[in-house]
XYZ file of C-alpha atoms in Angstrom:
668
model
C -52.637 56.950 -53.151
C -49.286 55.686 -51.488
C -50.422 51.816 -51.849
C -50.902 52.145 -55.205
C -47.204 54.089 -55.381
C -45.664 51.228 -53.680
C -47.522 48.707 -55.813
C -46.190 50.242 -58.920
C -42.552 50.282 -57.585
C -42.348 46.345 -57.098
C -39.660 45.930 -59.368
C -37.674 48.573 -57.612
C -37.994 46.967 -54.292
C -37.750 43.396 -55.782
C -34.339 44.736 -57.144
C -33.325 45.984 -53.304
C -34.368 43.024 -51.327
C -33.806 40.061 -53.535
C -30.018 39.630 -52.641
C -30.665 39.891 -48.994
C -30.633 36.243 -47.229
C -33.074 37.603 -44.576
C -36.850 37.447 -45.185
C -38.311 40.833 -46.124
C -42.209 42.089 -46.317
C -43.842 45.609 -46.373
C -47.155 46.039 -44.596
C -49.385 48.980 -44.843
C -51.373 50.566 -42.005
C -53.848 47.863 -41.869
C -51.298 45.441 -41.576
C -51.779 44.060 -45.010
C -49.100 42.556 -46.660
C -47.928 44.453 -49.687
C -44.698 43.077 -50.542
C -42.708 39.647 -49.859
C -39.153 39.010 -51.153
C -38.292 35.554 -52.164
C -36.698 34.800 -48.874
C -40.121 35.595 -47.320
C -42.263 33.710 -49.503
C -39.928 30.642 -48.561
C -40.256 31.097 -44.983
C -43.865 32.009 -44.624
C -45.675 31.235 -47.894
C -47.119 33.291 -50.670
C -49.228 35.777 -48.362
C -49.300 38.842 -50.613
C -52.535 40.690 -50.198
C -53.253 38.867 -46.616
C -53.480 40.722 -43.093
C -50.796 39.639 -41.407
C -52.369 38.916 -38.056
C -54.997 36.710 -39.671
C -52.478 34.617 -41.184
C -50.842 33.615 -37.885
C -53.654 34.158 -35.362
C -56.629 31.964 -35.744
C -58.607 34.315 -33.737
C -57.850 37.312 -36.019
C -56.223 39.228 -33.375
C -52.920 41.256 -33.597
C -50.387 39.520 -31.859
C -48.829 40.164 -28.386
C -45.667 42.328 -28.680
C -45.978 42.848 -32.396
C -42.982 44.951 -33.699
C -45.534 46.234 -36.469
C -47.876 47.703 -34.330
C -45.216 49.243 -32.021
C -43.597 50.649 -35.065
C -47.107 52.221 -36.608
C -47.788 53.641 -32.721
C -44.492 55.237 -31.774
C -42.489 55.291 -35.299
C -39.636 53.754 -34.106
C -37.760 50.744 -34.933
C -38.365 47.586 -33.017
C -36.545 44.099 -32.483
C -38.140 41.280 -30.773
C -37.213 37.302 -30.813
C -39.819 34.662 -31.384
C -40.365 31.281 -31.291
C -42.281 30.749 -34.908
C -42.504 26.952 -34.669
C -46.098 26.575 -34.527
C -47.021 23.249 -36.273
C -43.903 23.088 -38.065
C -42.226 19.624 -37.797
C -38.968 21.315 -36.581
C -38.197 24.245 -34.472
C -38.095 27.688 -36.068
C -36.889 30.882 -33.852
C -36.911 34.209 -35.814
C -35.435 37.354 -35.146
C -37.977 40.452 -36.311
C -36.999 43.620 -36.781
C -39.376 46.696 -38.353
C -38.653 50.151 -39.517
C -41.265 52.779 -40.648
C -41.547 53.922 -44.097
C -42.635 57.566 -44.309
C -43.752 59.663 -47.381
C -42.532 63.115 -48.215
C -44.790 64.983 -45.698
C -43.033 62.544 -42.831
C -46.250 60.529 -42.282
C -45.800 56.871 -41.566
C -47.368 54.923 -44.365
C -46.221 51.451 -44.391
C -43.576 49.329 -41.944
C -40.465 47.171 -43.589
C -40.333 44.124 -41.584
C -37.173 42.020 -41.829
C -37.405 38.289 -40.070
C -33.989 36.459 -39.776
C -33.560 32.774 -38.809
C -32.028 32.555 -35.672
C -32.650 29.095 -34.869
C -29.335 27.762 -34.762
C -28.183 30.562 -32.611
C -31.036 30.027 -30.222
C -30.411 26.207 -30.001
C -27.140 26.947 -29.616
C -27.671 29.337 -26.682
C -30.072 26.714 -25.070
C -27.605 23.911 -25.631
C -25.220 26.469 -23.756
C -27.568 27.338 -20.898
C -28.091 23.123 -20.781
C -24.139 22.836 -20.575
C -24.072 25.700 -17.647
C -26.892 23.978 -16.020
C -26.026 20.377 -16.411
C -22.225 20.820 -15.398
C -23.134 23.334 -12.479
C -24.408 20.667 -9.905
C -22.275 17.667 -10.580
C -18.563 16.949 -10.173
C -16.037 14.249 -10.741
C -16.952 11.833 -13.533
C -20.600 12.878 -13.679
C -19.098 16.584 -14.583
C -16.627 15.346 -17.317
C -19.735 13.520 -18.591
C -22.092 16.168 -18.649
C -19.681 18.374 -20.223
C -18.520 16.462 -23.452
C -22.195 15.860 -24.208
C -23.885 19.052 -23.724
C -20.592 20.867 -25.356
C -20.864 18.940 -28.601
C -24.551 20.137 -28.790
C -24.176 23.613 -27.899
C -21.328 24.246 -30.638
C -22.828 21.791 -32.134
C -20.323 19.105 -33.096
C -20.765 15.423 -33.219
C -17.761 14.509 -31.005
C -16.285 15.783 -27.773
C -13.423 14.292 -26.013
C -11.987 15.493 -22.736
C -8.645 13.913 -21.710
C -5.654 14.132 -19.459
C -1.877 14.428 -20.153
C -0.283 11.125 -18.590
C 2.546 8.895 -18.744
C 5.784 8.682 -17.263
C 6.883 11.060 -20.083
C 3.837 13.034 -20.399
C 3.270 11.689 -23.882
C 0.031 10.222 -23.653
C -3.826 11.083 -23.373
C -6.470 9.442 -21.235
C -9.892 10.256 -21.900
C -11.942 11.441 -19.122
C -15.227 11.278 -21.117
C -16.209 10.529 -24.514
C -19.071 11.846 -26.377
C -19.402 9.626 -29.972
C -22.284 11.022 -32.172
C -25.347 10.223 -29.922
C -23.903 8.375 -26.995
C -21.134 8.094 -24.493
C -18.064 6.031 -25.679
C -15.576 3.989 -23.886
C -12.545 5.589 -22.262
C -9.197 4.894 -24.066
C -5.324 5.875 -23.808
C -3.438 6.872 -26.726
C -0.102 8.489 -27.802
C -0.516 12.127 -28.785
C 2.682 12.581 -31.035
C 1.797 12.791 -34.344
C -1.618 14.188 -33.990
C -3.109 17.797 -33.751
C -3.189 17.311 -30.118
C 0.653 17.508 -29.952
C 0.326 21.159 -31.469
C -1.709 22.054 -28.899
C 0.545 20.895 -26.024
C 3.679 22.243 -27.500
C 1.865 25.803 -28.511
C -0.276 25.879 -25.089
C -2.980 27.342 -27.450
C -6.056 26.222 -29.047
C -6.163 24.406 -32.579
C -8.401 24.653 -34.751
C -9.325 23.268 -38.610
C -12.454 23.893 -40.249
C -12.076 20.909 -42.689
C -9.101 18.518 -43.691
C -7.876 17.574 -40.309
C -7.906 14.122 -40.693
C -5.769 14.282 -44.103
C -3.400 16.838 -42.467
C -2.877 14.222 -39.431
C -3.164 10.709 -41.478
C -1.403 8.830 -38.572
C -3.804 9.799 -35.820
C -5.926 6.728 -35.419
C -8.650 8.585 -33.898
C -9.141 11.169 -36.403
C -9.330 8.185 -38.977
C -11.903 6.239 -36.798
C -14.074 9.217 -36.559
C -13.607 10.562 -40.586
C -13.005 13.820 -39.349
C -13.053 17.061 -40.955
C -13.120 19.898 -38.686
C -11.427 20.085 -35.559
C -11.407 22.460 -32.472
C -9.038 21.554 -29.315
C -7.893 23.763 -26.343
C -5.690 23.069 -23.400
C -6.848 22.898 -20.072
C -4.523 24.351 -17.274
C -4.012 24.206 -13.522
C -4.234 27.144 -11.092
C -0.449 27.210 -11.028
C -0.408 27.200 -15.085
C 0.850 23.633 -15.676
C -0.600 21.978 -18.563
C -3.310 19.240 -17.400
C -5.002 18.065 -20.334
C -7.073 18.870 -23.652
C -10.812 19.605 -24.202
C -11.577 18.579 -28.011
C -14.751 18.811 -30.127
C -14.637 16.922 -33.665
C -16.999 16.776 -36.749
C -17.184 14.404 -39.688
C -18.243 17.288 -41.836
C -16.518 20.769 -42.280
C -17.548 23.396 -40.168
C -17.325 27.002 -40.312
C -15.366 27.435 -36.524
C -16.404 30.902 -34.905
C -14.992 33.231 -32.332
C -17.896 32.278 -30.242
C -17.363 28.499 -30.324
C -13.534 29.105 -29.061
C -14.494 31.611 -26.642
C -17.361 28.930 -25.250
C -14.835 25.960 -25.189
C -11.921 27.828 -23.791
C -14.475 28.798 -20.549
C -15.356 25.095 -20.306
C -11.744 24.086 -20.728
C -10.841 26.295 -17.714
C -13.751 25.228 -15.443
C -12.622 21.575 -16.845
C -9.141 22.206 -15.673
C -10.368 23.565 -12.274
C -12.562 20.426 -11.558
C -9.597 17.714 -12.895
C -7.209 19.876 -10.346
C -9.509 19.402 -7.705
C -10.220 15.593 -8.471
C -6.456 15.206 -8.422
C -6.296 17.317 -5.156
C -8.839 14.987 -3.645
C -7.401 11.844 -5.047
C -3.983 12.758 -3.367
C -5.568 13.476 0.006
C -7.419 10.113 -0.134
C -3.966 8.513 -0.888
C -2.064 10.435 1.973
C -4.902 9.578 4.388
C -4.913 5.683 3.173
C -1.084 5.992 3.734
C -1.566 7.548 7.007
C -3.687 5.003 8.199
C -1.852 2.117 6.962
C 1.014 3.786 8.586
C -0.417 4.195 11.696
C -1.898 0.504 11.498
C 1.753 -0.782 11.208
C 3.107 1.333 14.170
C 0.620 0.087 16.326
C 1.132 -3.471 15.587
C 4.765 -2.556 15.768
C 4.546 -1.358 19.302
C 2.659 -4.355 20.248
C 5.087 -6.626 18.719
C 8.223 -4.784 20.266
C 6.692 -4.734 23.848
C 6.107 -8.385 23.506
C 9.504 -8.927 21.903
C 11.280 -7.085 24.665
C 9.743 -9.249 27.303
C 10.262 -12.299 25.439
C 13.825 -11.690 24.945
C 14.467 -11.478 28.833
C 12.810 -15.115 28.992
C 15.175 -16.334 26.066
C 18.044 -15.061 27.549
C 17.494 -17.174 30.557
C 16.897 -20.267 28.303
C 19.503 -19.851 25.982
C 22.048 -18.806 28.484
C 21.792 -21.368 30.818
C 21.226 -23.871 28.367
C 24.509 -22.950 26.913
C 26.202 -23.024 30.270
C 24.484 -26.243 30.969
C 25.857 -27.772 27.367
C 29.254 -26.694 28.447
C 29.159 -28.459 31.610
C 27.463 -31.726 30.438
C 29.548 -34.435 29.385
C 29.930 -35.959 25.750
C 27.568 -39.082 25.711
C 25.312 -38.111 28.038
C 21.652 -38.207 27.043
C 21.045 -34.941 29.016
C 23.367 -33.424 26.456
C 20.933 -34.063 23.519
C 18.091 -32.795 25.546
C 19.761 -29.449 26.201
C 20.675 -29.178 22.369
C 17.113 -29.474 21.538
C 16.199 -26.857 23.971
C 18.953 -24.686 22.739
C 17.558 -25.163 19.173
C 14.218 -24.179 20.244
C 15.492 -21.123 22.043
C 17.777 -20.107 18.943
C 14.555 -20.392 16.634
C 12.417 -18.369 19.095
C 15.093 -15.803 19.039
C 15.264 -15.328 15.302
C 11.331 -15.096 15.599
C 11.592 -12.253 18.233
C 14.273 -10.553 16.220
C 12.170 -10.167 13.222
C 9.273 -8.951 15.458
C 11.736 -6.436 16.623
C 12.908 -5.452 12.830
C 9.462 -4.885 11.854
C 8.756 -2.753 14.889
C 11.861 -0.939 14.183
C 13.166 -1.335 17.905
C 15.845 -3.972 17.342
C 19.520 -2.613 18.107
C 21.537 -1.849 15.130
C 25.285 -1.679 14.373
C 25.678 1.209 12.055
C 28.856 1.682 9.907
C 29.649 2.491 6.565
C 29.248 -0.205 3.837
C 28.999 -0.701 -0.135
C 25.784 -2.341 -0.885
C 27.378 -3.790 -3.800
C 30.090 -5.346 -1.838
C 27.328 -6.878 0.688
C 25.245 -8.498 -2.298
C 28.764 -9.842 -4.070
C 29.275 -11.588 -0.736
C 26.410 -13.005 -0.726
C 26.004 -14.565 -4.388
C 27.012 -18.174 -3.523
C 24.949 -18.479 -0.554
C 21.719 -16.966 -2.753
C 22.667 -19.411 -5.636
C 22.408 -22.735 -3.134
C 19.322 -21.069 -1.403
C 17.202 -20.358 -4.645
C 18.048 -23.760 -6.370
C 19.124 -24.815 -9.891
C 15.659 -24.013 -11.571
C 15.769 -20.313 -10.783
C 18.378 -18.232 -12.730
C 19.927 -15.342 -10.617
C 21.041 -12.290 -12.327
C 22.975 -9.539 -10.927
C 23.047 -5.906 -12.014
C 25.680 -3.712 -10.164
C 25.417 -0.085 -10.965
C 29.250 -0.356 -11.286
C 29.946 2.191 -8.864
C 30.552 2.296 -4.934
C 27.210 2.495 -3.204
C 28.234 3.514 0.122
C 25.488 3.693 2.975
C 25.081 4.031 6.618
C 23.801 0.395 7.607
C 24.074 -2.680 9.818
C 25.232 -5.338 7.236
C 23.778 -7.947 8.788
C 20.116 -6.292 8.538
C 21.061 -5.474 4.739
C 21.773 -9.327 4.405
C 18.547 -10.164 6.067
C 16.495 -7.798 3.395
C 18.106 -9.513 0.472
C 17.816 -13.038 1.923
C 14.222 -12.475 2.875
C 13.242 -11.139 -0.587
C 15.073 -13.748 -2.178
C 13.245 -16.559 -0.573
C 10.018 -14.572 -1.286
C 10.757 -14.794 -5.062
C 11.866 -18.453 -4.834
C 8.466 -19.412 -3.407
C 6.681 -17.309 -5.990
C 8.346 -19.341 -9.004
C 7.587 -22.889 -7.965
C 8.487 -24.090 -11.728
C 11.684 -21.951 -11.865
C 12.049 -18.717 -13.391
C 14.358 -15.453 -12.974
C 15.389 -13.664 -9.623
C 17.177 -10.206 -10.642
C 19.125 -8.007 -7.966
C 20.033 -4.597 -8.996
C 21.779 -1.460 -7.632
C 21.761 2.018 -8.809
C 22.481 5.112 -7.463
C 19.228 7.511 -7.795
C 18.677 11.307 -7.550
C 15.352 11.886 -5.812
C 13.613 15.248 -6.913
C 10.961 16.525 -4.797
C 8.094 15.511 -7.287
C 9.206 12.026 -7.097
C 9.557 12.472 -3.146
C 6.067 14.002 -2.893
C 4.498 11.004 -4.973
C 6.508 8.292 -2.676
C 5.721 8.196 1.091
C 9.234 8.118 3.355
C 11.407 9.568 0.532
C 13.198 13.077 0.639
C 14.913 14.819 -1.977
C 18.579 13.507 -2.322
C 20.851 10.678 -3.351
C 19.891 7.287 -2.691
C 21.129 3.704 -3.310
C 18.341 1.804 -4.993
C 18.171 -1.794 -4.510
C 15.828 -3.600 -6.817
C 14.682 -7.560 -6.395
C 13.005 -8.664 -9.122
C 11.106 -12.121 -10.005
C 9.082 -13.437 -12.768
C 6.592 -15.282 -10.563
C 3.057 -15.317 -10.001
C 2.914 -11.745 -8.862
C 0.768 -10.047 -6.043
C -3.080 -9.023 -6.769
C -3.548 -5.169 -6.187
C -5.706 -6.110 -3.228
C -3.092 -7.695 -1.344
C -0.435 -5.015 -1.948
C -0.963 -3.110 0.945
C -1.269 -5.745 3.291
C 2.027 -7.644 2.514
C 4.051 -5.508 5.239
C 1.850 -6.542 7.869
C 3.318 -8.964 10.307
C 1.830 -12.356 10.318
C 0.292 -11.951 6.812
C 1.064 -14.320 4.339
C -0.478 -16.069 0.955
C 1.690 -19.515 1.533
C -0.096 -22.601 3.118
C -0.185 -23.358 6.371
C 3.094 -24.104 8.346
C 4.920 -22.920 5.090
C 5.526 -19.181 6.419
C 5.259 -17.222 9.168
C 4.176 -14.066 7.831
C 7.247 -11.872 9.302
C 9.467 -12.274 5.980
C 8.263 -8.919 4.220
C 7.087 -7.228 7.583
C 10.967 -7.522 8.887
C 12.429 -6.066 5.463
C 9.677 -3.112 5.713
C 10.881 -2.614 9.555
C 14.722 -2.551 8.510
C 14.249 -0.208 5.673
C 12.490 2.021 7.823
C 14.640 1.676 10.541
C 17.509 2.495 8.049
C 15.644 5.757 7.127
C 15.099 4.283 3.771
C 11.708 3.536 1.916
C 10.331 0.548 0.218
C 7.818 -0.027 -2.855
C 6.257 -3.167 -4.410
C 5.512 -3.002 -8.080
C 3.378 -6.081 -9.222
C 0.504 -7.602 -10.862
C -1.192 -10.832 -11.426
C 1.000 -13.362 -13.527
C 3.630 -10.801 -14.110
C 5.821 -10.920 -11.490
C 7.245 -8.812 -8.624
C 9.814 -5.683 -8.316
C 10.731 -4.770 -4.633
C 12.519 -1.153 -4.922
C 14.396 -0.117 -1.679
C 15.925 3.354 -1.428
C 18.738 3.783 0.873
C 20.079 7.291 1.619
C 23.643 7.352 -0.056
C 26.386 8.834 2.639
C 29.195 11.077 1.572
C 32.045 8.613 3.492
C 33.740 5.729 1.653
C 33.046 2.200 2.612
C 34.852 -1.478 3.013
C 32.540 -4.034 3.598
C 34.048 -6.458 6.114
C 32.488 -9.851 6.759
C 31.484 -10.639 10.580
C 34.730 -12.503 12.410
C 34.514 -15.980 13.446
C 33.392 -17.133 16.635
C 36.131 -17.522 19.414
C 36.225 -19.669 22.345
C 35.247 -18.155 25.886
C 37.834 -15.587 27.143
C 38.690 -15.155 30.844
C 38.867 -11.979 32.437
C 39.950 -9.820 35.678
C 37.689 -6.917 35.442
C 35.119 -5.676 37.920
C 31.831 -5.748 35.848
C 28.607 -3.849 37.211
C 25.713 -5.500 36.010
C 22.057 -3.409 36.038
C 19.021 -4.921 34.922
C 15.502 -4.884 36.752
C 15.192 -8.691 35.397
C 16.671 -10.739 38.273
C 17.158 -13.637 35.681
C 19.116 -11.601 33.524
C 21.369 -10.341 36.404
C 21.750 -14.049 37.799
C 22.703 -15.314 34.068
C 25.277 -12.598 33.202
C 27.002 -13.203 36.789
C 26.839 -17.129 36.278
C 28.562 -16.546 32.665
C 30.989 -14.201 34.033
C 32.156 -15.303 37.202
C 33.622 -18.607 36.207
C 35.886 -16.660 33.835
C 37.439 -14.791 36.584
C 35.385 -11.717 36.435
C 34.283 -10.003 39.566
C 30.378 -9.324 39.277
C 28.401 -6.655 40.993
C 24.769 -6.589 40.632
C 22.087 -3.851 40.782
C 18.541 -3.840 40.087
C 17.763 -0.255 39.490
C 19.426 2.957 38.485
C 19.785 4.256 42.105
C 21.099 1.253 43.446
C 24.006 1.219 40.345
C 25.034 4.683 40.974
C 25.129 4.251 44.929
C 27.809 1.462 43.911
C 29.313 3.746 41.423
C 29.680 6.818 43.859
C 30.837 4.190 46.531
C 33.759 2.973 44.726
C 34.153 4.699 41.201
C 37.804 3.140 40.675
C 36.952 -0.030 41.269
C 34.091 -0.574 38.413
C 35.767 -1.265 34.900
C 32.571 -1.894 32.977
C 28.970 -1.165 33.439
C 26.377 -3.749 31.514
C 23.424 -2.227 31.591
C 19.849 -2.758 30.353
C 18.440 -0.057 27.981
C 14.620 -0.139 28.877
C 14.001 0.411 32.610
C 11.595 1.509 35.211
C 12.834 4.882 36.720
C 16.365 5.671 35.516
C 17.014 4.388 31.930
C 20.310 3.142 30.732
C 21.562 6.055 28.896
C 20.740 8.325 32.070
C 23.244 5.778 34.055
C 25.637 6.104 31.289
C 25.785 9.495 31.550
C 26.026 9.922 35.328
C 28.360 7.055 35.692
C 30.862 8.913 32.958
C 30.815 12.225 35.019
C 32.164 10.298 38.097
C 34.568 8.107 36.195
C 34.913 9.073 32.676
C 37.053 6.280 31.669
C 34.259 3.765 32.652
C 33.343 1.385 29.859
C 29.699 0.607 29.042
C 27.769 -2.027 27.248
C 24.067 -1.245 26.624
C 22.008 -4.569 26.504
C 18.830 -4.733 24.963
C 16.600 -6.003 22.518
C 14.365 -3.047 22.042
C 14.972 0.536 21.422
C 12.194 3.339 22.607
C 11.500 6.118 20.181
C 13.223 8.539 22.363
C 16.640 10.238 21.412
C 19.226 8.638 23.376
C 20.910 10.793 25.818
C 24.615 10.144 24.731
C 23.994 11.651 21.193
C 24.126 15.320 22.522
C 26.719 14.290 25.041
C 29.137 12.989 22.205
C 29.315 9.360 23.899
C 29.391 5.945 21.740
C 28.741 3.145 24.047
C 28.881 -0.437 22.907
C 25.634 -2.134 22.185
C 24.711 -6.158 22.499
C 21.525 -7.253 21.153
C 19.444 -9.725 23.663
C 19.052 -12.467 24.028
C 22.347 -12.805 25.826
C 24.798 -15.748 25.157
C 27.713 -16.881 27.007
C 29.746 -16.890 23.835
C 28.561 -13.285 22.964
C 29.076 -11.677 26.437
C 32.697 -13.288 26.704
C 33.412 -12.004 23.158
C 32.362 -8.525 23.759
C 33.948 -7.873 27.062
C 37.303 -9.225 25.776
C 36.871 -6.810 22.505
C 36.249 -4.062 25.043
C 39.146 -4.283 27.270
C 41.633 -5.460 24.695
C 41.572 -2.528 22.431
């Protein structure tokens, strides 16, 4: 009998199957278990002589999809996977493979069944499925948290960390999510030098250790804290191939690291790199949007401020100009002279306020020349020391080389003065004010990260204090006009707005670095010019000078025309008035040789000042021009294309300023 023959050869089967790690049994055609190797007995218990399906099915029916039955039916080998957990306290998944056993006549007399425990593989597959599902519908921080949790369960490892490369020198790692055993951990930052991460960063390849990673890298505090043994880390790349960060799993027990695990972590490192790149792009878009909104807000306020200042300057020209004339004609000792002096002082303060508004709005008229930034600062040292007081230490750090910039020296002085005043006020108990210059080469990467800069050479002016600092929530507002943190009556809120406007009008950029109780540093970048420079302080004031030339005064404001006439006629000038461009051109065309100079406002209805300049020069090329304005619009002046260089005069108009300007022009 075949059954007796198989039973009689039990020792033979024991010798064949004892060494197998899989559970092996042999069943006859009645599904009676004829043989079990030790591994099968350990898995299913001693079932020798029992009917297989009666053991596993309480109803005594052949199991659905039974591979033994299929083999008896068709004589082929079959493999299935099955959840055999049943009433077991822990999951059990098995892979069952059956093959026929035939006699010498080719008849199937029995079936050999091999059962392999695939619980870890199934759990891993389920975890990978959970990993895919868990990260498929989330983005951002939620994606990174889902990734580390499910990745640790899928591989499986006890810890999982995803981090991005940070630091000015790209020598640090900042975690984006941490799975620490059974829960999420706090994010942290650490230098990767002296850790296995350094090997992954430098090689741009995965790094793995089955055991002993902590002993290999004893300087790593992270590995020491975990008690790490097994380690698998793979780099994350952006779409352009740039290294963005690392995805790492760690275990406190030795682990065999398989190619499958490396494939899984590499796939999700690529997915994580794409998500990190997307987040960075989104953050950059949000940053640029905030900057654009902020810039538009400042621009809108600037236009309003510039328009108000333009009209206000015309009023101030009349007040200050006639006040100056009245002061000159009032005898000493007269009480009226004191009254006029008070009017003049109030007018000068109002003019200063208007000038700050124009500086913020970038509409003021600049007298640009090539100057050395270091020379301007050195010339201001004595004034700055007196202004900041004895309890504030002034430190000067010059780059040692010339810093040639194309600038209005008076406006650069205004920048330094305003920042120094702010620094002094931020250090009521004393401190250190540092002013530093340097020549900086700005590359495209730095320029892209700093609004207002383009690649090139810049003079950097850094003004730093050790004061109470500026809270982050206020830093976006500090350049807005009339915004101040000072007590009522102790600040106009125009100091930093003025600085911002001047810097932008000089094609520069300004950035603030500050935190609460850690001081503040303003970094100003001004383009370097190739020309050499020599700073010359402004000339001292002279008295009113007489003249005999003929001057055409063009302004749509009657008060301004009358003021200029009343200033110049007593000095001997022949003054002709015109209220608009058309009237002025008729006068020039009627007697071109008789007019020596035109004083014209820049901004007027109809024909603007620069257009009048060009037309007048075509009729009489030698005619001299003064463009008079406190406001510059955004259009490109016409004279730039024509190569002309008219003289500018900032409003409000005063007798001293006007008389000196005329003599400077005529006496050249």
